[in-house]
Short mmCIF file of C-alpha atoms in Angstrom, two decimals:
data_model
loop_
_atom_site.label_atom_id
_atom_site.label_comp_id
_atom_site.label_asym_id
_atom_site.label_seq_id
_atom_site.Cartn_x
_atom_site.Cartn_y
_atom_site.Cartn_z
CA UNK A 1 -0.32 -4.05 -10.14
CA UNK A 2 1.44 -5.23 -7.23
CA UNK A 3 4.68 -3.77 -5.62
CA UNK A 4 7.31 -6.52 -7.38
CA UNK A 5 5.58 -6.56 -10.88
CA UNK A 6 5.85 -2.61 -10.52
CA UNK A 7 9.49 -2.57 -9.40
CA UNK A 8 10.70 -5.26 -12.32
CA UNK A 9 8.68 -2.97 -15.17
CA UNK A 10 10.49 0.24 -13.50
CA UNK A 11 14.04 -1.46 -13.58
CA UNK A 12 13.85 -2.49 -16.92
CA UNK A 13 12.79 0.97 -17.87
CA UNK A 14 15.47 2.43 -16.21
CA UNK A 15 18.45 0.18 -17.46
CA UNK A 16 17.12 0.63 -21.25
CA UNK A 17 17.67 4.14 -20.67
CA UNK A 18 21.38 4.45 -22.66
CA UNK A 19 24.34 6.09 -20.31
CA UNK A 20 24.49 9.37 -21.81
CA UNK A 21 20.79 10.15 -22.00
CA UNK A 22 20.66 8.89 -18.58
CA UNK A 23 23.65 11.82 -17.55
CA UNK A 24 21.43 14.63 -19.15
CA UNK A 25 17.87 13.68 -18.06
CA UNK A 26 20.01 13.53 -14.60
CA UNK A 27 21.42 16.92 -14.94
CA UNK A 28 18.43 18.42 -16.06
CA UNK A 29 16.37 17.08 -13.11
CA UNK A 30 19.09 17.86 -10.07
CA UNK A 31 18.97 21.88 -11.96
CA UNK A 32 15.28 22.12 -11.81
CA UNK A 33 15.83 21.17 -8.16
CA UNK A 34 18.13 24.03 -7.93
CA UNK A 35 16.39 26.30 -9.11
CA UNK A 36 13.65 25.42 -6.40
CA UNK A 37 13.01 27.61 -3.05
CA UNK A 38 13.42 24.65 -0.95
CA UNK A 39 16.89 24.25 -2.35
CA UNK A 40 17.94 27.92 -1.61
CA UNK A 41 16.84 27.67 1.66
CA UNK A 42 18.09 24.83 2.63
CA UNK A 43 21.74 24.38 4.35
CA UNK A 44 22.14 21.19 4.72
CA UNK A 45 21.12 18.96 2.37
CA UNK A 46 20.99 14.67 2.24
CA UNK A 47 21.65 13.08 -1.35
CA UNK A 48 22.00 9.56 -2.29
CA UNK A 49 24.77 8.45 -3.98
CA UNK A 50 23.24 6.58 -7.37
CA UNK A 51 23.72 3.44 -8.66
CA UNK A 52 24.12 3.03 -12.29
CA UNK A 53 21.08 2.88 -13.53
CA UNK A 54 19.40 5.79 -11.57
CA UNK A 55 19.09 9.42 -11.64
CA UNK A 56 22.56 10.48 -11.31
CA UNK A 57 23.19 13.00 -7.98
CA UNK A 58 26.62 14.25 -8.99
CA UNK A 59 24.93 17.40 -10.39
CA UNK A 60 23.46 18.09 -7.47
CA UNK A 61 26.19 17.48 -4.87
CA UNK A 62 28.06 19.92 -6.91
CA UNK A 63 26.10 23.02 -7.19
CA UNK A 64 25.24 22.29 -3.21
CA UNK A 65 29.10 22.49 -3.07
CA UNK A 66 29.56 25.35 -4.54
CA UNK A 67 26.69 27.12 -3.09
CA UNK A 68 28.02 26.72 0.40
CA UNK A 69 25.87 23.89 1.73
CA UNK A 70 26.77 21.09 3.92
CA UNK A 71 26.01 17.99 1.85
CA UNK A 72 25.18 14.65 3.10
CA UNK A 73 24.76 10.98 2.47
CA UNK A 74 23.46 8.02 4.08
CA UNK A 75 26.11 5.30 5.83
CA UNK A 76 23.60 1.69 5.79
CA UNK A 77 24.12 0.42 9.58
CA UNK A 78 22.42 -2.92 8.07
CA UNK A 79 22.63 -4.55 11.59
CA UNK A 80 20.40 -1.70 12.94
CA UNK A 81 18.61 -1.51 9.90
CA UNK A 82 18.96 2.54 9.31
CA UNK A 83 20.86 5.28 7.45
CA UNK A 84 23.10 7.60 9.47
CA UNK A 85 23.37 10.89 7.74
CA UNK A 86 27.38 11.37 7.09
CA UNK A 87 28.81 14.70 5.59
CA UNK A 88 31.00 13.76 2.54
CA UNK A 89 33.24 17.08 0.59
CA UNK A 90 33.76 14.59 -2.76
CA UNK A 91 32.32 12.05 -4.83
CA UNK A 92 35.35 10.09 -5.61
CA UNK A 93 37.50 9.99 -1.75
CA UNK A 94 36.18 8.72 1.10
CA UNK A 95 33.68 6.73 0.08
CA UNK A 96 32.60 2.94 -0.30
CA UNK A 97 31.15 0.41 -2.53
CA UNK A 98 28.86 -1.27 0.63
CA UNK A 99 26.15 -3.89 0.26
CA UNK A 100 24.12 -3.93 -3.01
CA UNK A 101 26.88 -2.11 -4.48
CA UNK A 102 25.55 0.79 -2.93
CA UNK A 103 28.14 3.98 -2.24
CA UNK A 104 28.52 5.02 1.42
CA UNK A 105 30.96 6.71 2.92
CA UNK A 106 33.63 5.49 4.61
CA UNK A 107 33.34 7.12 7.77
CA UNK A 108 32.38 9.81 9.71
CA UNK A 109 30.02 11.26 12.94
CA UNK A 110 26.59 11.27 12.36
CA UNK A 111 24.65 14.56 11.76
CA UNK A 112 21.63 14.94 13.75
CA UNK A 113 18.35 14.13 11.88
CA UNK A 114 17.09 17.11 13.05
CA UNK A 115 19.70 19.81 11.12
CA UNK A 116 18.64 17.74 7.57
CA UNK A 117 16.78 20.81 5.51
CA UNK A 118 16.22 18.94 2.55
CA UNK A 119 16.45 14.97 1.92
CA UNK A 120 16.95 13.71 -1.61
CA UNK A 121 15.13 10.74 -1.94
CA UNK A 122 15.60 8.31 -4.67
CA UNK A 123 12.82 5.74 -5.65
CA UNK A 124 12.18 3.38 -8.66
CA UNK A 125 8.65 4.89 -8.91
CA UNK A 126 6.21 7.88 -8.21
CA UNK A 127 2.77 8.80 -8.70
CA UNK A 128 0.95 11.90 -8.73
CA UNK A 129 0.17 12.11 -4.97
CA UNK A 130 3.61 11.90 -3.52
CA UNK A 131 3.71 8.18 -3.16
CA UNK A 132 7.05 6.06 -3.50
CA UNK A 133 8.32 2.47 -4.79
CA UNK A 134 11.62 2.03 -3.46
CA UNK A 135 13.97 -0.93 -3.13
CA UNK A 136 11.83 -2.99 -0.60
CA UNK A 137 13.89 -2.67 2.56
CA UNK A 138 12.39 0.37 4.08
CA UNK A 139 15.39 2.53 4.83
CA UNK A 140 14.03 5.42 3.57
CA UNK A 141 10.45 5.04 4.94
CA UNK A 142 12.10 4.83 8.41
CA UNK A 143 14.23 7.52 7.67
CA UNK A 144 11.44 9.67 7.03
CA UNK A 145 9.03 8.77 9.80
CA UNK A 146 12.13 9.80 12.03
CA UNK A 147 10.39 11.96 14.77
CA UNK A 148 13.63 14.70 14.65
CA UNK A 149 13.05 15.03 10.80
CA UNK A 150 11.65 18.08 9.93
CA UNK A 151 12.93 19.34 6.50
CA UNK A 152 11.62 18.98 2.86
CA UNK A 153 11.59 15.14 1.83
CA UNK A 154 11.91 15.90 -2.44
CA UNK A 155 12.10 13.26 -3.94
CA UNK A 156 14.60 13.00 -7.56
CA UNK A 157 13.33 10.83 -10.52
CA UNK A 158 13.68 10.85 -14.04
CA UNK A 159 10.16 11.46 -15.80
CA UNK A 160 9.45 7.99 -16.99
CA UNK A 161 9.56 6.73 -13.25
CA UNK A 162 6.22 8.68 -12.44
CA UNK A 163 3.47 5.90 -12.75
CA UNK A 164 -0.65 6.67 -12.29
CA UNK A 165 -0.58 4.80 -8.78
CA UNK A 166 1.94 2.96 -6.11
CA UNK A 167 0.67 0.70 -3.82
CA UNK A 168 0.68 1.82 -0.49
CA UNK A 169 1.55 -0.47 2.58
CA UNK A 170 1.31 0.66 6.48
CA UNK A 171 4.68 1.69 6.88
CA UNK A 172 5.20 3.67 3.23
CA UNK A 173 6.21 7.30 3.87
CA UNK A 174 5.16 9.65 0.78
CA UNK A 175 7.87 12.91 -0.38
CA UNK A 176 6.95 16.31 -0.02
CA UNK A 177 7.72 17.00 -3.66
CA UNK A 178 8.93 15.38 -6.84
CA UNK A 179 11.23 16.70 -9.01
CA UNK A 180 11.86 15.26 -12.23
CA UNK A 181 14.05 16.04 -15.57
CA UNK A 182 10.70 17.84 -16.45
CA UNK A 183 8.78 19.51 -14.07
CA UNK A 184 8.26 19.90 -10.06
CA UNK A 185 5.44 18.42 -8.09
CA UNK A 186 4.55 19.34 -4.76
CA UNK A 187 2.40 17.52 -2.05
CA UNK A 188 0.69 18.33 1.38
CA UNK A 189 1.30 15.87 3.60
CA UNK A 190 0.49 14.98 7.13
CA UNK A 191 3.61 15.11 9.23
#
């Protein structure tokens, strides 16, 4: 199957899931996470901010709140074609419906790649060997190949996103591990 086909089967997955069942397979998945060594080690941590029909990060952002950790999301510089990791402290202030309809915050200095301990990567598929379908513009991809990242790329999916097999194009980067509302997956890969 290729890459479009895939990505119009996984939306229409995704947006038959209803709202509230959407919120607990969300909350379910960004506890598992956690509850996850790479999450307690980690201090500063990347999250996207979802759209509305994808696993919900609010969860997340929280506990990493209250557990002390710097949290941060991606700003789109769409002329440059990259994210800039931003540090946001809420999910309602300082932030910005940008292109897509995508949230970004507002403003803020950029935190070096190289402090990011964890990156939460979101994706409209998975498969077994660490392989991602995103959007189709690559931010992420870049974002990982980044030569000053070094932390734990994990991605966050809902169960019914994990497919047998993603096509893989030159420039895909794969996660380090996948962590769904039902059970972690870890990968080695060749960074």
């Amino acid at each position: 199957m290729d890459k479009k086909t895939l990505r119009q089967e996984l939306r229409a997955k995704l947006a038959a899931i209803p709202p509230q069942e959407l919120q607990r397979r969300s909350a379910a998945a960004c506890q598992l996470l956690c509850r996850q060594e790479e999450y307690a080690r980690a201090q500063t941590i990347m999250i996207f901010l979802s759209t509305p029909h994808e696993v919900d990060t609010q969860t997340l952002a929280l506990q990493a709140w209250a557990d002390q950790k710097t949290v941060l999301a991606p700003r789109v510089a769409w002329d440059q074609r990259r994210m800039l990791p931003v540090e946001i402290h809420s999910l309602v202030g300082g932030l910005e419906e940008g292109y897509l309809g995508i949230r970004q915050p507002v403003k803020g200095l950029p935190v070096p790649v190289a402090d990011i301990d964890l990156l939460v990567v979101p994706g409209l598929g998975f498969d077994e060997q660490g392989n991602r379908l995103g959007r189709g513009r690559g931010f992420y991809d870049r974002f990982l190949s980044h030569a000053d990242f070094r932390g734990v790329a994990c991605a966050l999916a809902l169960e019914v996103q994990v497919v047998p097999a993603i096509p893989v194009g030159p420039s895909d980067v794969g996660v380090d591990m996948l962590v769904t509302d039902a059970k972690v997956r870890r990968f080695v890969r060749g960074r």
